[in-house]
Coordinates of C-alpha atoms in Angstrom, one line a residue:
Chain A
X1 CA -44.4 4.4 60.9
X2 CA -47.1 6.0 63.0
X3 CA -49.0 7.1 59.9
X4 CA -48.9 3.8 58.1
X5 CA -50.1 1.9 61.1
X6 CA -52.8 4.5 61.8
X7 CA -54.0 4.3 58.2
X8 CA -54.1 0.6 58.3
X9 CA -56.2 0.7 61.5
X10 CA -58.3 3.5 60.0
X11 CA -59.1 1.3 57.0
X12 CA -60.4 -1.4 59.3
X13 CA -62.4 1.2 61.2
X14 CA -63.8 2.6 58.0
X15 CA -65.0 -0.8 56.9
X16 CA -66.6 -1.5 60.3
X17 CA -68.4 1.8 60.5
X18 CA -69.2 2.4 56.9
X19 CA -72.8 1.1 57.2
X20 CA -74.2 4.4 58.3
X21 CA -72.4 6.6 55.8
X22 CA -73.3 8.3 52.6
X23 CA -72.0 6.2 49.7
X24 CA -71.8 8.7 46.9
X25 CA -70.1 12.1 46.5
X26 CA -68.0 11.7 49.6
X27 CA -64.9 14.0 49.6
X28 CA -61.7 12.7 51.2
X29 CA -60.3 14.5 54.2
X30 CA -57.2 15.6 52.2
X31 CA -59.4 16.9 49.4
X32 CA -61.3 19.0 51.9
X33 CA -58.5 20.0 54.1
X34 CA -56.0 21.0 51.3
X35 CA -58.3 23.9 50.5
X36 CA -57.4 25.4 53.8
X37 CA -53.7 25.6 52.9
X38 CA -54.2 28.8 50.8
X39 CA -54.5 30.7 54.1
X40 CA -53.2 28.3 56.7
X41 CA -50.1 27.0 54.9
X42 CA -49.3 23.5 53.5
X43 CA -50.8 20.9 55.9
X44 CA -51.8 23.6 58.3
X45 CA -48.2 24.8 59.1
X46 CA -48.9 28.5 58.7
X47 CA -46.2 30.8 57.3
X48 CA -47.5 33.7 59.5
X49 CA -48.5 36.2 60.7
X50 CA -52.2 36.4 61.6
X51 CA -53.0 33.0 60.3
X52 CA -52.8 30.4 63.1
X53 CA -50.9 27.1 62.8
X54 CA -53.7 24.5 62.8
X55 CA -51.7 21.4 61.6
X56 CA -51.1 19.2 64.7
X57 CA -53.8 20.8 66.8
X58 CA -56.1 18.6 68.8
X59 CA -58.9 17.1 66.8
X60 CA -61.7 17.7 69.3
X61 CA -60.6 21.4 69.7
X62 CA -60.6 22.0 65.9
X63 CA -63.9 20.3 65.5
X64 CA -65.5 22.5 68.2
X65 CA -64.0 25.6 66.6
X66 CA -65.1 24.8 63.1
X67 CA -68.6 24.0 64.2
X68 CA -68.8 27.2 66.2
X69 CA -67.7 29.2 63.1
X70 CA -70.4 27.4 61.1
X71 CA -73.2 28.3 63.6
X72 CA -71.9 31.8 64.1
X73 CA -71.4 31.1 67.8
X74 CA -67.8 32.1 67.3
X75 CA -67.0 35.6 65.9
X76 CA -65.0 35.7 62.7
X77 CA -64.3 37.8 59.6
X78 CA -64.2 35.0 57.1
X79 CA -64.2 31.6 58.8
X80 CA -67.9 31.7 59.3
X81 CA -68.5 32.3 55.6
X82 CA -66.2 29.4 54.7
X83 CA -67.3 26.9 57.4
X84 CA -70.9 27.2 56.2
X85 CA -69.8 25.5 53.0
X86 CA -69.4 22.1 54.6
X87 CA -71.5 19.5 56.4
X88 CA -70.7 18.8 60.0
X89 CA -69.2 15.5 59.0
X90 CA -66.9 17.2 56.6
X91 CA -65.8 19.7 59.2
X92 CA -64.9 16.8 61.4
X93 CA -63.0 15.2 58.6
X94 CA -61.0 18.4 58.1
X95 CA -60.3 18.6 61.9
X96 CA -59.1 15.0 61.9
X97 CA -56.9 15.6 58.9
X98 CA -55.3 18.7 60.4
X99 CA -54.9 17.0 63.8
X100 CA -53.0 14.2 62.1
X101 CA -50.3 16.6 60.8
X102 CA -47.1 17.4 62.5
X103 CA -47.1 20.6 64.5
X104 CA -44.5 23.0 63.1
X105 CA -43.7 25.8 65.4
X106 CA -43.3 29.4 64.1
X107 CA -39.6 30.2 63.6
X108 CA -40.2 33.8 64.8
X109 CA -37.6 35.4 67.0
X110 CA -38.8 36.6 70.3
X111 CA -37.8 39.4 72.7
X112 CA -36.2 37.9 75.9
X113 CA -37.5 40.6 78.2
X114 CA -41.1 40.3 76.9
X115 CA -40.8 36.5 77.2
X116 CA -39.8 36.8 80.8
X117 CA -42.8 39.0 81.6
X118 CA -45.1 36.6 79.7
X119 CA -43.7 33.6 81.6
X120 CA -44.5 35.1 84.9
X121 CA -48.1 35.8 84.0
X122 CA -48.4 32.3 82.5
X123 CA -47.0 30.7 85.7
X124 CA -49.4 32.6 87.8
X125 CA -52.6 32.5 85.9
X126 CA -52.6 30.2 82.9
X127 CA -50.6 27.0 83.5
X128 CA -53.4 25.0 85.2
X129 CA -55.2 24.7 81.9
X130 CA -52.3 25.4 79.4
X131 CA -49.9 22.9 80.8
X132 CA -46.2 22.5 79.9
X133 CA -46.0 26.1 78.8
X134 CA -48.9 25.7 76.4
X135 CA -47.7 22.4 74.8
X136 CA -50.3 20.1 76.3
X137 CA -53.7 20.0 74.4
X138 CA -56.6 18.6 76.3
X139 CA -60.0 19.7 77.7
X140 CA -60.4 22.2 74.9
X141 CA -57.1 23.9 75.6
X142 CA -55.4 24.4 72.2
X143 CA -51.6 24.3 71.7
X144 CA -50.1 27.7 72.3
X145 CA -46.4 26.9 72.3
X146 CA -44.9 27.8 69.0
X147 CA -48.0 29.6 67.7
X148 CA -47.4 32.8 65.7
X149 CA -47.4 35.7 68.2
X150 CA -49.6 37.9 66.0
X151 CA -52.3 35.3 66.1
X152 CA -52.1 34.7 69.8
X153 CA -52.2 38.5 70.3
X154 CA -55.2 38.8 68.0
X155 CA -57.0 36.2 70.0
X156 CA -56.1 37.6 73.4
X157 CA -57.2 41.1 72.3
X158 CA -60.5 39.7 71.1
X159 CA -60.9 37.8 74.5
X160 CA -59.9 41.0 76.3
X161 CA -62.6 43.0 74.5
X162 CA -65.2 40.2 75.3
X163 CA -64.3 40.1 78.9
X164 CA -66.5 37.7 80.9
X165 CA -68.2 36.7 77.6
X166 CA -65.0 35.2 76.3
X167 CA -65.2 31.4 76.4
X168 CA -64.1 29.9 78.7
X169 CA -65.3 32.5 81.1
X170 CA -62.5 31.9 83.6
X171 CA -60.0 32.9 80.9
X172 CA -62.0 36.0 79.9
X173 CA -62.0 37.1 83.5
X174 CA -58.2 36.9 83.7
X175 CA -57.4 38.3 80.3
X176 CA -59.6 41.3 80.7
X177 CA -57.5 42.5 83.6
X178 CA -54.2 42.4 81.6
X179 CA -52.8 45.4 79.8
X180 CA -52.0 45.4 76.1
X181 CA -48.3 45.2 76.9
X182 CA -48.9 42.2 79.1
X183 CA -51.0 40.5 76.4
X184 CA -48.1 41.1 74.0
X185 CA -45.7 39.6 76.5
X186 CA -48.0 36.5 76.7
X187 CA -48.0 36.1 72.9
X188 CA -44.2 36.5 72.8
X189 CA -43.8 33.9 75.6
X190 CA -45.8 31.2 73.9
X191 CA -44.1 31.9 70.6
X192 CA -40.7 31.4 72.3
X193 CA -41.8 27.9 73.5
X194 CA -41.2 25.7 70.4
Chain B
X1 CA -41.6 10.5 67.4
X2 CA -45.0 10.0 69.1
X3 CA -46.0 6.5 70.2
X4 CA -49.0 4.9 68.5
X5 CA -51.7 5.2 71.1
X6 CA -55.3 4.3 71.3
X7 CA -56.0 8.0 71.0
X8 CA -54.2 8.2 67.7
X9 CA -56.1 5.2 66.4
X10 CA -59.4 7.0 67.2
X11 CA -58.1 10.1 65.5
X12 CA -57.2 8.3 62.3
X13 CA -60.3 6.3 62.3
X14 CA -62.3 9.4 62.6
X15 CA -60.7 10.8 59.4
X16 CA -61.8 7.8 57.4
X17 CA -65.2 7.2 58.9
X18 CA -66.3 10.4 57.3
X19 CA -66.0 8.6 54.0
X20 CA -68.2 6.2 52.1
X21 CA -67.7 2.4 52.2
X22 CA -65.7 1.6 49.1
X23 CA -64.8 5.1 48.5
X24 CA -63.1 5.4 51.8
X25 CA -60.7 2.5 51.0
X26 CA -59.4 4.0 47.8
X27 CA -59.4 7.5 49.4
X28 CA -57.4 6.4 52.4
X29 CA -54.9 4.4 50.4
X30 CA -54.6 7.2 47.9
X31 CA -53.3 9.3 50.9
X32 CA -50.5 6.9 51.5
X33 CA -47.6 8.4 49.6
X34 CA -45.3 5.5 48.9
X35 CA -45.8 2.1 47.2
X36 CA -43.4 -0.7 47.6
X37 CA -43.0 -1.1 43.9
X38 CA -40.9 2.1 43.6
X39 CA -40.5 4.6 40.8
X40 CA -41.9 4.7 37.3
X41 CA -45.6 5.4 38.1
X42 CA -45.7 8.0 35.4
X43 CA -44.2 11.3 34.2
X44 CA -46.1 14.5 34.7
X45 CA -45.1 17.7 33.1
X46 CA -46.5 21.0 34.4
X47 CA -46.2 24.0 32.2
X48 CA -46.2 27.3 34.1
X49 CA -45.0 27.8 37.7
X50 CA -47.6 30.2 39.0
X51 CA -50.6 30.0 41.4
X52 CA -52.0 26.9 39.6
X53 CA -48.9 25.1 38.2
X54 CA -46.6 25.3 41.2
X55 CA -49.4 23.9 43.4
X56 CA -50.2 21.1 41.0
X57 CA -46.6 20.0 40.8
X58 CA -46.1 20.2 44.6
X59 CA -49.3 18.4 45.5
X60 CA -48.7 15.5 43.1
X61 CA -45.4 15.0 44.7
X62 CA -46.9 15.3 48.2
X63 CA -49.5 12.6 47.4
X64 CA -47.2 10.3 45.6
X65 CA -43.4 10.7 45.6
X66 CA -43.1 7.9 42.9
X67 CA -44.6 10.1 40.2
X68 CA -42.0 11.9 38.3
X69 CA -42.8 15.6 38.1
X70 CA -41.2 18.2 35.9
X71 CA -42.2 21.9 36.2
X72 CA -41.3 23.9 33.1
X73 CA -41.4 27.6 33.6
X74 CA -40.3 30.3 31.2
X75 CA -38.9 32.7 33.8
X76 CA -36.3 32.2 36.4
X77 CA -38.4 34.0 39.0
X78 CA -42.1 34.3 39.5
X79 CA -43.7 37.7 40.2
X80 CA -47.1 37.5 41.9
X81 CA -50.0 39.6 40.6
X82 CA -51.8 39.4 44.0
X83 CA -50.4 42.1 46.3
X84 CA -48.6 43.7 43.3
X85 CA -51.1 46.6 43.6
X86 CA -49.3 47.5 46.8
X87 CA -46.2 48.0 44.8
X88 CA -48.1 50.6 42.8
X89 CA -49.4 52.1 46.1
X90 CA -45.8 52.3 47.4
X91 CA -46.3 50.1 50.5
X92 CA -44.1 47.3 49.2
X93 CA -41.4 46.7 46.6
X94 CA -41.4 44.3 43.7
X95 CA -38.9 42.0 45.4
X96 CA -41.5 41.3 48.1
X97 CA -43.7 39.7 45.5
X98 CA -40.9 37.8 43.7
X99 CA -40.2 34.2 44.3
X100 CA -37.8 31.5 43.1
X101 CA -38.1 27.7 42.6
X102 CA -35.2 26.4 44.6
X103 CA -37.2 24.9 47.4
X104 CA -39.6 23.1 45.0
X105 CA -36.5 21.6 43.4
X106 CA -34.4 20.8 46.5
X107 CA -37.0 19.9 49.1
X108 CA -40.0 18.7 47.1
X109 CA -38.1 16.6 44.5
X110 CA -39.6 18.5 41.5
X111 CA -37.5 18.7 38.4
X112 CA -37.7 22.4 37.7
X113 CA -36.7 23.4 34.1
X114 CA -36.4 26.9 32.7
X115 CA -37.8 26.8 29.2
X116 CA -40.7 28.2 27.2
X117 CA -42.9 25.6 25.8
X118 CA -43.8 26.5 22.2
X119 CA -45.6 23.3 21.0
X120 CA -47.7 20.4 22.5
X121 CA -48.2 17.2 20.6
X122 CA -51.1 15.5 22.4
X123 CA -50.9 12.4 20.3
X124 CA -47.3 11.7 20.9
X125 CA -47.5 13.0 24.4
X126 CA -44.6 15.4 24.0
X127 CA -44.0 19.1 24.4
X128 CA -41.3 21.2 22.7
X129 CA -39.3 24.0 24.3
X130 CA -37.9 27.2 22.7
X131 CA -34.6 25.7 23.7
X132 CA -35.1 23.0 21.1
X133 CA -35.5 20.3 23.8
X134 CA -38.4 17.9 23.7
X135 CA -40.0 16.5 26.9
X136 CA -42.2 13.4 27.2
X137 CA -45.2 13.1 29.5
X138 CA -47.9 10.7 30.5
X139 CA -50.0 13.5 31.9
X140 CA -49.6 17.2 31.1
X141 CA -50.8 20.1 33.2
X142 CA -51.1 23.4 31.5
X143 CA -51.3 26.5 33.7
X144 CA -50.4 29.4 31.4
X145 CA -52.4 32.2 32.9
X146 CA -53.8 34.8 30.5
X147 CA -52.9 36.4 27.2
X148 CA -54.2 39.7 25.9
X149 CA -56.6 40.4 23.1
X150 CA -54.7 43.3 21.8
X151 CA -56.8 43.1 18.6
X152 CA -59.8 44.3 20.5
X153 CA -58.4 47.8 21.0
X154 CA -57.1 49.7 18.0
X155 CA -53.6 50.9 18.3
X156 CA -52.7 48.7 21.3
X157 CA -50.1 46.0 21.2
X158 CA -47.1 44.8 23.2
X159 CA -45.1 47.7 22.1
X160 CA -47.7 50.3 23.0
X161 CA -48.0 48.6 26.3
X162 CA -44.5 49.8 27.1
X163 CA -45.9 53.4 27.1
X164 CA -49.3 52.7 28.5
X165 CA -48.6 49.5 30.6
X166 CA -51.3 47.0 31.4
X167 CA -49.3 45.7 34.4
X168 CA -51.7 42.8 34.4
X169 CA -48.8 40.4 34.5
X170 CA -46.7 41.5 37.5
X171 CA -43.1 42.2 36.8
X172 CA -41.4 44.8 34.6
X173 CA -44.8 46.3 33.7
X174 CA -45.6 46.8 37.4
X175 CA -42.3 48.7 37.8
X176 CA -42.9 50.8 34.7
X177 CA -46.4 51.8 35.9
X178 CA -45.0 52.7 39.4
X179 CA -42.3 54.8 37.9
X180 CA -44.8 56.7 35.7
X181 CA -46.9 57.4 38.8
X182 CA -43.8 58.6 40.7
X183 CA -42.9 60.9 37.7
X184 CA -46.4 62.3 37.3
X185 CA -46.9 65.9 38.4
X186 CA -49.4 66.7 41.2
X187 CA -52.8 67.5 39.7
X188 CA -52.4 64.8 37.1
X189 CA -55.0 62.2 36.1
X190 CA -54.4 58.5 36.0
X191 CA -56.8 56.5 33.9
X192 CA -57.4 52.8 34.5
X193 CA -59.3 51.1 31.7
X194 CA -60.9 47.9 33.2
X195 CA -61.6 45.0 30.9
X196 CA -64.8 43.2 30.1
X197 CA -65.6 39.8 31.7
X198 CA -64.2 37.3 32.1
X199 CA -60.7 38.4 33.1
X200 CA -58.0 37.7 35.6
X201 CA -58.7 38.9 39.2
X202 CA -62.2 40.6 39.0
X203 CA -61.6 42.9 42.0
X204 CA -58.0 43.7 40.8
X205 CA -58.6 47.0 38.8
X206 CA -60.6 48.4 41.6
X207 CA -58.1 47.6 44.3
X208 CA -55.5 49.1 42.0
X209 CA -57.5 52.4 41.8
X210 CA -57.6 52.5 45.6
X211 CA -53.8 51.8 45.9
X212 CA -52.9 54.5 43.4
X213 CA -55.2 56.9 45.2
X214 CA -53.5 56.0 48.4
X215 CA -50.2 57.0 46.8
X216 CA -51.7 60.2 45.4
X217 CA -53.3 61.1 48.8
X218 CA -49.9 61.0 50.5
X219 CA -47.8 62.6 47.7
X220 CA -49.9 64.2 45.0
X221 CA -53.2 65.2 46.7
X222 CA -54.5 67.2 43.7
X223 CA -54.4 64.2 41.4
X224 CA -57.2 61.9 40.3
X225 CA -57.8 58.3 39.5
X226 CA -60.5 57.6 37.0
X227 CA -61.7 54.1 36.2
X228 CA -63.1 53.7 32.7
X229 CA -64.9 50.4 32.8
X230 CA -66.1 48.1 30.0
X231 CA -68.7 46.8 32.4
X232 CA -71.7 48.3 34.2
X233 CA -71.0 46.6 37.5
X234 CA -68.0 45.0 39.2
X235 CA -66.8 42.7 42.0
X236 CA -67.3 43.9 45.6
X237 CA -68.7 47.2 44.1
X238 CA -70.5 48.4 47.1
X239 CA -67.6 47.8 49.4
X240 CA -65.2 49.5 47.0
X241 CA -67.4 52.6 46.5
X242 CA -67.7 52.9 50.2
X243 CA -64.0 52.6 50.7
X244 CA -63.2 55.1 47.9
X245 CA -65.5 57.7 49.4
X246 CA -64.2 57.2 52.9
X247 CA -60.6 57.4 52.1
X248 CA -60.3 59.3 48.8
X249 CA -63.4 61.4 48.5
X250 CA -63.7 62.5 44.9
X251 CA -60.1 61.5 44.0
X252 CA -61.5 58.3 42.6
X253 CA -64.1 58.2 39.9
X254 CA -65.8 55.3 38.2
X255 CA -67.2 55.5 34.7
X256 CA -69.5 52.6 33.7
X257 CA -69.5 51.0 30.3
X258 CA -73.0 52.5 29.6
X259 CA -71.6 55.8 30.9
X260 CA -68.9 55.9 28.2
X261 CA -66.2 53.7 29.9
X262 CA -65.8 51.3 27.0
X263 CA -62.5 51.9 25.2
X264 CA -62.2 51.1 21.5
X265 CA -58.9 52.5 20.5
X266 CA -55.7 54.1 21.9
X267 CA -53.1 56.5 20.9
X268 CA -50.1 55.4 23.0
X269 CA -47.8 58.3 22.3
X270 CA -50.3 61.0 23.5
X271 CA -51.6 58.6 26.2
X272 CA -55.1 59.0 24.9
X273 CA -57.9 56.4 25.2
X274 CA -60.7 56.6 22.7
X275 CA -64.1 55.7 24.0
X276 CA -67.4 55.4 22.1
X277 CA -68.2 59.0 22.8
X278 CA -65.3 60.7 24.4
X279 CA -61.5 60.7 24.3
X280 CA -59.6 60.6 27.6
X281 CA -56.1 62.0 27.7
X282 CA -54.3 61.0 30.8
X283 CA -50.9 61.8 32.5
X284 CA -50.6 58.1 33.4
X285 CA -52.7 55.5 31.5
X286 CA -53.1 51.9 32.6
X287 CA -55.0 50.0 30.0
X288 CA -56.0 46.5 31.0
X289 CA -57.0 44.8 27.7
X290 CA -59.6 42.1 27.2
X291 CA -58.2 38.6 27.8
X292 CA -58.0 35.0 26.7
X293 CA -56.2 31.8 27.8
X294 CA -52.4 32.0 27.8
X295 CA -50.5 31.7 24.5
X296 CA -49.5 28.0 24.7
X297 CA -53.2 27.1 25.3
X298 CA -54.0 28.9 22.1
X299 CA -51.2 27.3 20.1
X300 CA -52.0 23.8 21.3
X301 CA -55.7 24.0 20.5
X302 CA -56.8 23.8 24.1
X303 CA -59.1 26.9 23.9
X304 CA -62.5 27.0 22.2
X305 CA -64.2 29.9 20.4
X306 CA -64.5 31.8 23.7
X307 CA -60.7 32.0 24.0
X308 CA -60.8 29.9 27.2
X309 CA -60.2 26.2 27.8
X310 CA -63.1 23.9 28.3
X311 CA -62.3 21.2 30.9
X312 CA -63.9 18.4 32.8
X313 CA -64.7 20.3 35.9
X314 CA -64.1 17.3 38.1
X315 CA -60.5 16.7 37.0
X316 CA -59.6 19.7 34.9
X317 CA -58.7 17.3 32.0
X318 CA -59.2 19.2 28.7
X319 CA -62.3 18.4 26.8
X320 CA -60.3 18.8 23.6
X321 CA -57.2 16.8 24.3
X322 CA -56.9 13.6 26.4
X323 CA -54.2 13.5 29.2
X324 CA -53.9 17.3 29.1
X325 CA -55.2 19.2 32.0
X326 CA -55.8 23.0 32.1
X327 CA -56.0 24.9 35.4
X328 CA -56.0 28.5 36.6
X329 CA -57.1 31.6 34.8
X330 CA -57.0 29.8 31.4
X331 CA -59.7 27.2 32.1
X332 CA -63.5 27.4 32.2
X333 CA -64.2 26.5 35.8
X334 CA -67.9 26.9 36.3
X335 CA -68.7 29.6 38.9
X336 CA -65.1 30.0 40.0
X337 CA -63.5 33.4 39.3
X338 CA -60.1 33.7 37.7
X339 CA -58.2 34.3 40.9
X340 CA -55.0 33.1 42.5
X341 CA -56.8 31.2 45.2
X342 CA -59.0 29.6 42.6
X343 CA -56.0 28.5 40.7
X344 CA -54.4 27.1 43.9
X345 CA -57.6 25.2 44.6
X346 CA -57.9 23.9 41.1
X347 CA -54.2 22.8 41.1
X348 CA -55.0 20.6 44.1
X349 CA -58.1 19.0 42.6
X350 CA -56.2 18.4 39.4
X351 CA -53.2 16.9 41.3
X352 CA -55.5 14.5 43.2
X353 CA -57.2 13.4 39.9
X354 CA -53.9 12.8 38.2
X355 CA -52.5 10.8 41.2
X356 CA -55.6 8.7 41.4
X357 CA -55.5 8.0 37.6
X358 CA -51.9 7.1 37.6
X359 CA -52.6 4.7 40.5
X360 CA -55.4 3.0 38.6
X361 CA -58.1 4.6 40.6
X362 CA -61.1 6.8 39.8
X363 CA -60.6 10.5 40.6
X364 CA -62.4 11.4 43.9
X365 CA -65.1 13.9 44.5
X366 CA -63.6 17.4 44.3
X367 CA -63.8 20.3 46.7
X368 CA -62.8 23.9 45.9
X369 CA -62.5 27.2 47.7
X370 CA -61.9 30.8 46.7
X371 CA -61.0 33.8 48.8
X372 CA -60.0 37.2 47.5
X373 CA -58.9 40.0 49.7
X374 CA -58.6 43.6 48.5
X375 CA -56.7 46.3 50.3
X376 CA -58.4 49.7 49.9
X377 CA -56.2 51.5 52.4
X378 CA -53.3 50.1 54.5
X379 CA -55.7 49.3 57.4
X380 CA -58.9 48.8 55.4
X381 CA -59.3 45.3 53.8
X382 CA -62.4 43.6 52.3
X383 CA -62.9 40.1 51.0
X384 CA -65.1 37.8 49.1
X385 CA -65.1 34.0 49.7
X386 CA -66.9 31.0 48.3
X387 CA -66.9 27.2 48.8
X388 CA -67.7 25.2 45.7
X389 CA -68.8 21.7 44.9
X390 CA -69.5 19.7 41.7
X391 CA -73.1 19.4 40.7
X392 CA -74.0 17.7 37.4
X393 CA -70.5 18.2 36.2
X394 CA -70.4 21.9 36.9
X395 CA -68.6 23.8 39.7
X396 CA -71.2 25.7 41.7
X397 CA -71.1 27.6 44.9
X398 CA -72.5 26.0 48.0
X399 CA -75.7 27.8 48.9
X400 CA -75.6 29.7 52.2
X401 CA -71.8 29.8 52.3
X402 CA -69.3 32.4 51.2
X403 CA -70.1 36.0 50.3
X404 CA -68.7 39.4 50.9
X405 CA -67.4 41.3 54.0
X406 CA -70.4 43.1 55.5
X407 CA -71.0 46.7 54.5
X408 CA -71.4 47.8 58.1
X409 CA -68.2 46.2 59.5
X410 CA -66.2 48.2 62.1
X411 CA -62.9 49.8 61.3
X412 CA -61.3 47.2 63.6
X413 CA -62.7 44.4 61.4
X414 CA -61.5 46.1 58.2
X415 CA -58.1 46.5 59.8
X416 CA -58.0 42.8 60.6
X417 CA -59.0 41.9 57.0
X418 CA -56.2 44.0 55.7
X419 CA -53.8 42.1 57.9
X420 CA -55.4 38.8 56.8
X421 CA -54.8 39.9 53.2
X422 CA -51.1 40.1 53.8
X423 CA -51.0 36.9 55.9
X424 CA -52.9 35.1 53.2
X425 CA -50.2 36.2 50.8
X426 CA -47.5 34.8 53.0
X427 CA -49.3 31.5 53.2
X428 CA -50.4 31.1 49.7
X429 CA -46.9 31.8 48.4
X430 CA -45.4 29.4 51.0
X431 CA -47.9 26.8 49.7
X432 CA -46.6 27.4 46.2
X433 CA -42.9 27.8 46.7
X434 CA -41.8 26.0 49.9

């Protein structure tokens, strides 16, 4: 229902805004975004472990990340190499397509003790930005609830190593003070929140 | 279910404003899976349920549930070539690279049939199975992988390959080669004869050398792996040589084609490879022969003199037979390598073209990606990536994008890439089989 209505409105919008667009050789959002699935799973619902779930993430956040990969502002092993293959408009189209997908939480089983430790840290230090246990996505805060813990851990470790240079700075300042065990507990906690 | 909000409207509009005027209308409607008219939009048959075929079948159904899709696969289970080198290295077993078709059948609404297609009649739009059954199609996708040019190497054939396995189609041959490595005495030599271009999985033989050396290092440290190459250079060469040296020292040796690596004949019983100048007698011999498009592509006249299948690189429709599409290793796809990721990407482009055509629309502009990881040591991974587009009817890499892992990357980065390799495998196989 939602999708059909959205597409109908989207058509109208496309007609209205089409004046400024390139007319030839345009690739559809699905054509572009389906190439991501080889690593990020069908429609962005990653099957694990180190590949983040991106289907259902906030559009603005995904756009920002993809553009940062493209410019090299954001560190990566491979995403920079791939993001450079698309125009900014195409990256935005990919972000929009992924944002329109349903978020499918990781089915991973979590350790109750670790989750409890993670919850405490979250309540004390993270919940102002990552509201509703990491479910709310706004102001550049990505969804954390239900993300694969290996990925969250990977990101937290990266942020830990960056310290104050981790963006946003206020997050880096907090993460750099946590131990590896505590970071792991955070990753477990968010994975437990479906 | 979420409410339809202004925010969602903006989101969806954003997706389509990236498109052209008229193009955007067809593109956006093409994304809408169901039409009111119901079934009977057309019958698609896909031959071969691997990296290309399983994806084509699934993505046709995802885009338009009213198209009838039948996937015909010879085997009950699929064994993946990617990551099968880790079976040889001993870090995983064959079951971990083996997949079934139940989810495609039950969840995706694909009619999965176990049969081997032995004939295609492109005029009548029918294919015939070994079972004697005949199947009708409106559009046919052929994703048969590779076949071997046994005739290029004297004394090599399917029977000899039981003694000196190619293991270039994962499955029983992988297990045979692993058993031979396990049975080999310490101090033995394993030869890998790498094929000339073009062939399936360009970095594959070199990852295999690393994985076998990994096993030797742990269990048979006096042994050697020697690659006899038909070529003078190979994929990710610098990164592989760096990794060999770091982890395996002089356990791994590479002999170029010009240096005597070209193999012309074989004596299977004595496990001897005959080069232009020298003979190489090994304790374990893995001969990967020259290749061509899979058997059914040859039988059906889909291949040209090169042995591979020429296609329209925008849609993957055969240049030789109308309404027949060839994807994956078997087709000639411009600059794309013959890899699992490439087949996945081609399967999606082909699926979109078929869905558009069956809906009376022009196929859209394609987009393709390739990513190949290689695991040199359990915590040392490397990769090559590329993004492709269609220019003047040919698939070419986007300039400035893609490329190799850097030579000077840290150990931490290599470790992450090895993890990414395994996570990639989880995702690409989930994309195929779930």
